[in-house]
Short mmCIF file of C-alpha atoms and ligand atoms in Angstrom, two decimals:
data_model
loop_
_atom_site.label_atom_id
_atom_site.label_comp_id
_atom_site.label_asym_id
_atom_site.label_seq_id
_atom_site.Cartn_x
_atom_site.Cartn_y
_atom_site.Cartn_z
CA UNK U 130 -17.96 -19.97 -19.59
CA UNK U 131 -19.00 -16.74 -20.02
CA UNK U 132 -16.93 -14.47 -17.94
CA UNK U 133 -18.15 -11.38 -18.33
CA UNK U 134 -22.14 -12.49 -17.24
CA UNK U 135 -20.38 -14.47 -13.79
CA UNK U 136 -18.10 -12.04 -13.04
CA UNK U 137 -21.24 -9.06 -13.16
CA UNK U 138 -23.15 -11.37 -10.94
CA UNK U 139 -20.67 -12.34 -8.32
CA UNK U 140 -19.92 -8.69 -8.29
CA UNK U 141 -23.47 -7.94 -7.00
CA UNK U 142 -23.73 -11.07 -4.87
CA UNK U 143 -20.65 -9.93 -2.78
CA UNK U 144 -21.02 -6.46 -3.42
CA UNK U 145 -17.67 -5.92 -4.74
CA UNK U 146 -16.18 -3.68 -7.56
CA UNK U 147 -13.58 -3.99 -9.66
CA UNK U 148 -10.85 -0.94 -10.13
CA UNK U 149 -9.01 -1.54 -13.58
CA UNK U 150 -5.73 0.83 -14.54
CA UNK U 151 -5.75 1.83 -18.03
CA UNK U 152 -2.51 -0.72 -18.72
CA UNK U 153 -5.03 -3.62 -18.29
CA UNK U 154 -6.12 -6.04 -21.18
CA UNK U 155 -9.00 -3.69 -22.47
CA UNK U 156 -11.23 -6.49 -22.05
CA UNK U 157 -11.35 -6.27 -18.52
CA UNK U 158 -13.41 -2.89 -18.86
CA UNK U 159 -16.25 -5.09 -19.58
CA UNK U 160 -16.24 -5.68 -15.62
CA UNK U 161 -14.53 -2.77 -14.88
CA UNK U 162 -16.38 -0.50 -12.42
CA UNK U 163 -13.57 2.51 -12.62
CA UNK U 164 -10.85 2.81 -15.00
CA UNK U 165 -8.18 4.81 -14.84
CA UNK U 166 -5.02 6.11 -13.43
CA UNK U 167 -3.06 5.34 -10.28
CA UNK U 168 -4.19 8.56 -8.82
CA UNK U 169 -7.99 8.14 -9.53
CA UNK U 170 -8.28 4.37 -8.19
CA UNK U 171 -6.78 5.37 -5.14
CA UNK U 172 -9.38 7.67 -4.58
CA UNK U 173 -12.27 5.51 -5.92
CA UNK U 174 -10.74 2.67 -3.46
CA UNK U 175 -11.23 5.46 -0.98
CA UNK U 176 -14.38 6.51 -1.50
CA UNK U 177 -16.32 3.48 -2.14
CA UNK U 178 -19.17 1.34 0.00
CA UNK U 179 -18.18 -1.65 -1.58
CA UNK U 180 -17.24 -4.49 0.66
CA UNK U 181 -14.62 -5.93 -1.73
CA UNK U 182 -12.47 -4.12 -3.89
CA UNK U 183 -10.95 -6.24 -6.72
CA UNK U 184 -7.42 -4.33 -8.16
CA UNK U 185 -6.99 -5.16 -11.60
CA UNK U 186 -3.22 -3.62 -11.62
CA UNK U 187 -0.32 -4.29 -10.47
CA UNK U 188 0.73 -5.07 -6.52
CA UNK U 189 1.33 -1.67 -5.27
CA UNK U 190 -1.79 -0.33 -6.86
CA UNK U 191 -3.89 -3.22 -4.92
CA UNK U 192 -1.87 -2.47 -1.23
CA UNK U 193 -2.48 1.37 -1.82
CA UNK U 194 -6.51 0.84 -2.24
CA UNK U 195 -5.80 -1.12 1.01
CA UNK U 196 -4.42 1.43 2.37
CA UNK U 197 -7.11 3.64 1.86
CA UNK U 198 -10.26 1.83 2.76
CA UNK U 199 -8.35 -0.66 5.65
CA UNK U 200 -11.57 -2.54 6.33
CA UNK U 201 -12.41 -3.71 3.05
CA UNK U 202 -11.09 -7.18 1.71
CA UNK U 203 -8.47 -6.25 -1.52
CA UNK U 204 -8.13 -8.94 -4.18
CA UNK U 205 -5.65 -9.03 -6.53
CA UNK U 206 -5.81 -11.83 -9.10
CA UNK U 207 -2.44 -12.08 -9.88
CA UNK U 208 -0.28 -11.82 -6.75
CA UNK U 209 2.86 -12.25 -9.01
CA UNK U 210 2.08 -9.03 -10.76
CA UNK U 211 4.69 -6.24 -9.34
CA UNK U 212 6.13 -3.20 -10.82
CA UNK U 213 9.64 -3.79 -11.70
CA UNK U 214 10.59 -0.05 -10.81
CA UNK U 215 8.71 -0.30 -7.45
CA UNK U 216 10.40 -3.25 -6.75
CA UNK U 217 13.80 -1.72 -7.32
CA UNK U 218 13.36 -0.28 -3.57
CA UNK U 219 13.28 -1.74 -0.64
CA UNK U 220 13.47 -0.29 2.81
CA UNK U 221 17.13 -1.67 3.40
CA UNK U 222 18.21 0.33 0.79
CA UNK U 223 15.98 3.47 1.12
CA UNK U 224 17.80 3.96 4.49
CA UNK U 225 21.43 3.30 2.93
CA UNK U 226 19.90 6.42 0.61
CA UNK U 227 18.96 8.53 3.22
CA UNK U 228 21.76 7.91 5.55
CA UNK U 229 23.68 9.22 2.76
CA UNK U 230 21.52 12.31 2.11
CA UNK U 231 20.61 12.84 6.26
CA UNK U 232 17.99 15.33 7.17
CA UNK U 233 16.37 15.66 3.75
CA UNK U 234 12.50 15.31 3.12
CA UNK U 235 11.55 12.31 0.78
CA UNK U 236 8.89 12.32 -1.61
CA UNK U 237 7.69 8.52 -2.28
CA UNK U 238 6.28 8.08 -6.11
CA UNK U 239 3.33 5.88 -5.37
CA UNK U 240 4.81 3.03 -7.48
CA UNK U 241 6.39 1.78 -4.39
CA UNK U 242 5.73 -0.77 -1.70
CA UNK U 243 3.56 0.23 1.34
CA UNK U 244 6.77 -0.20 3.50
CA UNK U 245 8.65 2.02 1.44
CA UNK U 246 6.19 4.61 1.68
CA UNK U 247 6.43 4.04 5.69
CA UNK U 248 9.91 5.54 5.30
CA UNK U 249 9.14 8.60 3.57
CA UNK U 250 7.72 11.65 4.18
CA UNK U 251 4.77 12.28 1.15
CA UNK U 252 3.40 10.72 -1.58
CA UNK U 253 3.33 11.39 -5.19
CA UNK U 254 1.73 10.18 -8.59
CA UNK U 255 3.05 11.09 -11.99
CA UNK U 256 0.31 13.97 -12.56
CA UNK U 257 0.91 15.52 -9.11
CA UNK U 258 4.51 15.13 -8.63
CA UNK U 259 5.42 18.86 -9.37
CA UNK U 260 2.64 20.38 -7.08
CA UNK U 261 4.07 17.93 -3.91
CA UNK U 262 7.37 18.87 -4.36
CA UNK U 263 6.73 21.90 -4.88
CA UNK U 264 4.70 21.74 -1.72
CA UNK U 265 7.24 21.04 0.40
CA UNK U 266 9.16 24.85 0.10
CA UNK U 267 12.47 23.18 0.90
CA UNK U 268 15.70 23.53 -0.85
CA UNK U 269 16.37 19.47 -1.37
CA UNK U 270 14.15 16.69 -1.81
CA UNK U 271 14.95 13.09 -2.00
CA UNK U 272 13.04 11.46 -4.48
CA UNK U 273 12.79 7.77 -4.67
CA UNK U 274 12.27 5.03 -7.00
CA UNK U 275 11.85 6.89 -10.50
CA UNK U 276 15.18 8.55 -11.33
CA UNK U 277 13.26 9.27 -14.69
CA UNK U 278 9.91 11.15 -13.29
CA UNK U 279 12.52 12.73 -10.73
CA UNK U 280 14.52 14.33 -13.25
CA UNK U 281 11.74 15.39 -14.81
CA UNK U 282 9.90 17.11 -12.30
CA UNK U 283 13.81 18.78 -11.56
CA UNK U 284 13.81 19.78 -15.05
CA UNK U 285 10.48 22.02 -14.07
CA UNK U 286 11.39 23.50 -11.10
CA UNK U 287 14.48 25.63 -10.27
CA UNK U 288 14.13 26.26 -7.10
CA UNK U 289 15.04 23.23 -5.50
CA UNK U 290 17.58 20.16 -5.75
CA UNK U 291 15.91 17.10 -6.23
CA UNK U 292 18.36 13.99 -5.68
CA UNK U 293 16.85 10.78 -7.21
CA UNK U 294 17.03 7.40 -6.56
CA UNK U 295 18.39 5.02 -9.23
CA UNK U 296 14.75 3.43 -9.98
CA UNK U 297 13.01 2.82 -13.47
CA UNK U 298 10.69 1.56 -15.19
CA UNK U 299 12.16 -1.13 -17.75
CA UNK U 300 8.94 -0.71 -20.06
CA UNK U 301 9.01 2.94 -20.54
CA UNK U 302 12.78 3.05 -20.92
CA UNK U 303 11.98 1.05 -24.06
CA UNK U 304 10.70 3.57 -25.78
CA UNK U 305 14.27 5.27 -27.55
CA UNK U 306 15.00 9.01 -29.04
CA UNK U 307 15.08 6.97 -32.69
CA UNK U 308 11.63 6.03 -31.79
CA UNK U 309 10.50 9.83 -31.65
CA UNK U 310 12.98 10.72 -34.79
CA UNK U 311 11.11 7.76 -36.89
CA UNK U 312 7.84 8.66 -36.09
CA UNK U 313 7.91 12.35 -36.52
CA UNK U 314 8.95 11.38 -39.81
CA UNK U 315 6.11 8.56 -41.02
CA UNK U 316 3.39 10.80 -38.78
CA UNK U 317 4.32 14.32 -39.37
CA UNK U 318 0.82 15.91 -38.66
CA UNK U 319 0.58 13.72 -35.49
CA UNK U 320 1.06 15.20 -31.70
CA UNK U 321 3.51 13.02 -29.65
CA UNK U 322 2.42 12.38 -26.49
CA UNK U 323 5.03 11.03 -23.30
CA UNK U 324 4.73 9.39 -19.86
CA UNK U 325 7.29 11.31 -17.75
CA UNK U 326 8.67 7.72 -16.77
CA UNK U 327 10.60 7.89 -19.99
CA UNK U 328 14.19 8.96 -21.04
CA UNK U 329 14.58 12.67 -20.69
CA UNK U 330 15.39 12.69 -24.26
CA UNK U 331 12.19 11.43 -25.40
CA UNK U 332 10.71 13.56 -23.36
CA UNK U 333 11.84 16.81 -24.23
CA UNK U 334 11.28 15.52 -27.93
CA UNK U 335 7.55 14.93 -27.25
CA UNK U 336 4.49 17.93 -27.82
CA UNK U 337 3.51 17.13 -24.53
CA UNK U 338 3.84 15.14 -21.22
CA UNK U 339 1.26 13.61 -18.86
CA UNK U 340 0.50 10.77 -16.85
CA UNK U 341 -1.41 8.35 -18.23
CA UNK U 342 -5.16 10.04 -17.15
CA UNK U 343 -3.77 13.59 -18.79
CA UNK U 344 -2.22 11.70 -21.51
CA UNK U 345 -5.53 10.43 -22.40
CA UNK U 346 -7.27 13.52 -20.95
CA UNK U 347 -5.36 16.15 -23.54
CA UNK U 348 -5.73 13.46 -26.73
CA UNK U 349 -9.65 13.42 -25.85
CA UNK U 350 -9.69 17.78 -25.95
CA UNK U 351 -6.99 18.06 -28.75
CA UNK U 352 -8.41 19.28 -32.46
CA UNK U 353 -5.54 17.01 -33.80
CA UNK U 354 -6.68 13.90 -35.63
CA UNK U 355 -3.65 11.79 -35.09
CA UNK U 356 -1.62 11.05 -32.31
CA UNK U 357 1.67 9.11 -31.25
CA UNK U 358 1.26 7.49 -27.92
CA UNK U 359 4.85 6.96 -25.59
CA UNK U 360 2.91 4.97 -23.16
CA UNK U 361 2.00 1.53 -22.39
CA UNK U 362 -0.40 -0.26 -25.22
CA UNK U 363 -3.46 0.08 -22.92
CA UNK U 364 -3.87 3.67 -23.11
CA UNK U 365 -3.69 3.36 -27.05
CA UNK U 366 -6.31 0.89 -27.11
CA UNK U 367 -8.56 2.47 -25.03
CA UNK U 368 -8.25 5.51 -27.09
CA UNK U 369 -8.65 3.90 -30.24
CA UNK U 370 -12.07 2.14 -28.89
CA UNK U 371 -13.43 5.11 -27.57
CA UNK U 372 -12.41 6.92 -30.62
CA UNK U 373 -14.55 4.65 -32.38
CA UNK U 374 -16.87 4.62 -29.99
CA UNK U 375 -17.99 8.10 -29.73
CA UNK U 376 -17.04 8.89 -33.68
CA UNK U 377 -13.78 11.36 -32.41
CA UNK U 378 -12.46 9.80 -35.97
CA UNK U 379 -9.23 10.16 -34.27
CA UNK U 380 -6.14 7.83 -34.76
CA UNK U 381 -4.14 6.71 -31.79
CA UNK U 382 -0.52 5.19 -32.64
CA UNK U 383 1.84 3.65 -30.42
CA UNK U 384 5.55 4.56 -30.69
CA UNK U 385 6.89 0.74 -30.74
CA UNK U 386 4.98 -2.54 -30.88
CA UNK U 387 6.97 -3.61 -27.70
CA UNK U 388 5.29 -1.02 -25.43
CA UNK U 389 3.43 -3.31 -22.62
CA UNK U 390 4.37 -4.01 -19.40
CA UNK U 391 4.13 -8.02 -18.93
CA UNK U 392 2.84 -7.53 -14.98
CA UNK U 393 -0.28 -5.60 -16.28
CA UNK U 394 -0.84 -8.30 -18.48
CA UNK U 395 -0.63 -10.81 -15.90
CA UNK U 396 -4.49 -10.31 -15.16
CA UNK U 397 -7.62 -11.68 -17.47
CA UNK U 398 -11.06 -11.95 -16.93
CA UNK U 399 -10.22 -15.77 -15.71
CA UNK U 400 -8.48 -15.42 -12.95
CA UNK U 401 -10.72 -12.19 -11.90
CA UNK U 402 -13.72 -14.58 -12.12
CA UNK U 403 -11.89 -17.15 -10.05
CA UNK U 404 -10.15 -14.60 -7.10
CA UNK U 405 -13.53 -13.13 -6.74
CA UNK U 406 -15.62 -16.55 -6.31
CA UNK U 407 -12.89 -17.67 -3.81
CA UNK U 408 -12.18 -14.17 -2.25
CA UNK U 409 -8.43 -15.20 -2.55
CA UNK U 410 -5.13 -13.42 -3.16
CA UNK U 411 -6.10 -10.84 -0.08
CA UNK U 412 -4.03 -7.90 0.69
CA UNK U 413 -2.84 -7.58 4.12
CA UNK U 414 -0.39 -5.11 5.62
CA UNK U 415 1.04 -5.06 9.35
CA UNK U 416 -0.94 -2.39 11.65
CA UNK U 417 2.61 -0.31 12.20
CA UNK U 418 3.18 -0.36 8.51
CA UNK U 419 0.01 0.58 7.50
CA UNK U 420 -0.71 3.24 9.62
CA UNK U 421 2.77 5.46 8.52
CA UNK U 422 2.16 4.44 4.81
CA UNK U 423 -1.00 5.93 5.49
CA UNK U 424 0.19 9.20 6.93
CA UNK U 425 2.38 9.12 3.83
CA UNK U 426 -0.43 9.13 0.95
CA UNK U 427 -3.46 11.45 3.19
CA UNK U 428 -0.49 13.83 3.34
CA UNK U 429 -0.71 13.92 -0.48
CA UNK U 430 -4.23 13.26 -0.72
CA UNK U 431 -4.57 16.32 1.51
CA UNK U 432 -2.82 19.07 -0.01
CA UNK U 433 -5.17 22.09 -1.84
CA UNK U 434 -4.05 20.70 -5.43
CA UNK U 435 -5.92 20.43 -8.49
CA UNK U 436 -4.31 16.75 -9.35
CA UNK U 437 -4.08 15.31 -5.86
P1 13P Y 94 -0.07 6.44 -13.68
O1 13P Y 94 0.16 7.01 -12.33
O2 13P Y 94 0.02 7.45 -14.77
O3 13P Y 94 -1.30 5.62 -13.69
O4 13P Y 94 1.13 5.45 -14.03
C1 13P Y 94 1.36 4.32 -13.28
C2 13P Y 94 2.42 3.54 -13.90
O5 13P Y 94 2.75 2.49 -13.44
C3 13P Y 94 3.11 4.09 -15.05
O6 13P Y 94 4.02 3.18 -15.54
FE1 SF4 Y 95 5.76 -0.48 -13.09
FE2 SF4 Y 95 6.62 0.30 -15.47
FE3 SF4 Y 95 4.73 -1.54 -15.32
FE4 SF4 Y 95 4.21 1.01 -14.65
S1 SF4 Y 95 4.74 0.23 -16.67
S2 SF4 Y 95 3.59 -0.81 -13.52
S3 SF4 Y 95 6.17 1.61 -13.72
S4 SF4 Y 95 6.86 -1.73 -14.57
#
C-alpha cells in the first residue's frame, strides 16, 4: 500500500493533521504537517482548526496537544510509546518530594505526565527553562523530572537554588565525556552541539547547547561546514536531508551510533495510516486533571518570553 498517498487523503477526509517531533523516523515528514520541537507542537496543537490532531511523539507530547486544544480528538499511534524520564515521576512520589522541600515553587519540565504537571506550579521546555525559572524571582525552585536539564539551568543562574528531582533521560545519558574527547579528535574543525538532557560533563565540553529546535536552529545559521550532533539520530537526519536539500553542503555527525530513543521509534507510517482510518488510540484526561495541568502550561505559555 502506499502510505504516504492514504495517509494525505484520510488527512483531508477527516480534516486532521499530523504533528511529528524531530526524533521521529524521518519518513514520517512525508505526512508531517509540523515538525519540530516539544515547544512548537504544543503551540501548533494550540493553534490549529483541525478536528483531529495525530501526535507522532511520544505520550506526553500527545496528552499536552490535548491539553491545549481539549475539544479536538488526539491520536497517538503507538500508545506504548512513553518517555522513560517522564515516566520516572509519578504524583505519589512528586508529593514525597515536596513534602520534603514544603513551601517551594515547582517548575514541571514538560516531559512529564499531565497529572504531574497538575501538581506543580509552571511549565517548562528545554529552550525556555532558564527564562521560567528565572521568572519566578524566588530564592528555591523545585525542579522535577530532569536532574540533568535542572542542573543545567542551575549552572546558569546564581541567583537561585534549584533542587532537582532524580529524573533522566536513559538515551541522552548515553552519550559519555569519551564520546566528546574522541570526536574532537577525528572532527577537529567540527562544532559540537548538546541537548541539555545530557551529563554535565558533556555539556560543558560541547561549543554550544540547545534544545533540539535551537540545536537545529544554530547548525542551519552557523558558517561551519561540519558539525557533531549530541542529540537523538532524528535531528541528524533531518539536518543531513535538508543539507542536501537546500545545497548548505554541510555535514551533520552524530556522536555515537546508539543515539535513538526506542519510544520515538515506536511510530511508522503503518500504524499512522491505521490510528487515523480507525480514529483509535484517543487521548483522554479527567476534567479535574486537565484543567490544573492546564493552568500549569498557559502559565508558561503566557509569560513575555522570546522561547515560550
Ligand atoms: P525538545 O523539547 O527539545 O523537543 O526535547 C524533547 C525531548 O524529549 C528531548 O529528549
Ligand atoms: Fe524521553 Fe529521552 Fe526519549 Fe526524550 S529522548 S522522549 S527524554 S526518553
Amino acid at each position: 500500500m502506499d502510505f504516504i498517498r492514504e495517509i494525505n487523503k484520510l488527512k483531508k477526509e477527516k480534516n486532521a493533521i499530523i504533528l511529528t517531533h524531530c526524533y521521529q523516523n524521518i519518513e514520517i515528514d512525508e505526512v508531517s504537517n509540523f515538525v519540530g520541537d516539544s515547544l512548537y507542537l504544543s503551540k501548533m496543537a494550540a493553534k490549529t482548526d483541525a478536528d483531529i490532531i495525530l501526535f507522532a511523539g511520544v505520550y506526553f507530547m500527545a496528552q499536552s496537544a490535548k491539553l491545549l486544544s481539549l475539544n479536538k480528538k488526539v491520536l497517538l499511534p503507538n500508545m506504548d510509546s512513553g518517555c522513560v524520564m517522564a515516566d520516572m515521576i509519578d504524583v505519589e512520589n512528586l508529593k514525597i518530594f515536596k513534602a520534603k522541600h514544603p513551601n517551594i515553587p515547582v517548575v514541571c519540565y514538560i516531559n512529564s505526565t499531565a497529572e504531574v504537571k497538575a501538581c506543580c506550579d509552571i511549565c517548562c521546555t528545554s529552550s525556555n527553562a532558564i527564562e521560567v525559572v528565572k521568572s519566578l524571582n524566588v530564592p528555591k525552585v523545585l525542579f522535577v523530572p530532569d536532574t540533568y536539564l535542572g542542573s543545567y539551568v542551575q549552572s546558569k543562574l546564581k541567583n537561585v537554588e534549584i533542587i532537582t528531582f532524580n529524573g533522566f533521560c536513559p538515551t541522552h545519558l548515553r552519550i559519555r565525556v569519551e564520546d566528546i574527547i574522541k570526536a574532537r579528535k577525528e572532527y577537529p574543525d567540527a562544532i559540537i552541539l548538546a541537548h541539555p538532557e545530557c551529563h554535565q560533563e558533556v555539556v560543558k565540553l560541547a561549543d554550544f547547547t540547545g534544545s533540539t529546535k535551537e540545536i537545529m536552529e544554530y547548525a542551519k545559521k552557523s558558517s561551519n561546514k561540519k558539525f557533531v550532533i549530541a542529540t537523538e539520530k532524528g535531528v541528524v537526519d533531518r539536518l543531513n536531508r535538508d543539507s542536501k536539500l537546500e545545497g548548505w553542503d554541510k555535514e551533520f555527525i552524530l556522536i555515537n551510533e546508539n543515539i535513538i530513543c526506542p519510544n520515538m521509534k515506536k511510530n511508522n507510517l503503518e500504524n499512522i495510516y491505521q490510528t487515523l482510518l480507525d480514529e483509535k488510540n484517543e487521548i483522554t484526561i479527567d476534567d479535574k486533571i486537565a484543567a490544573k495541568a492546564i493552568n500549569c502550561i498557559e502559565k508558561m505559555l503566557n509569560l513575555d518570553i522570546v522561547n515560550a
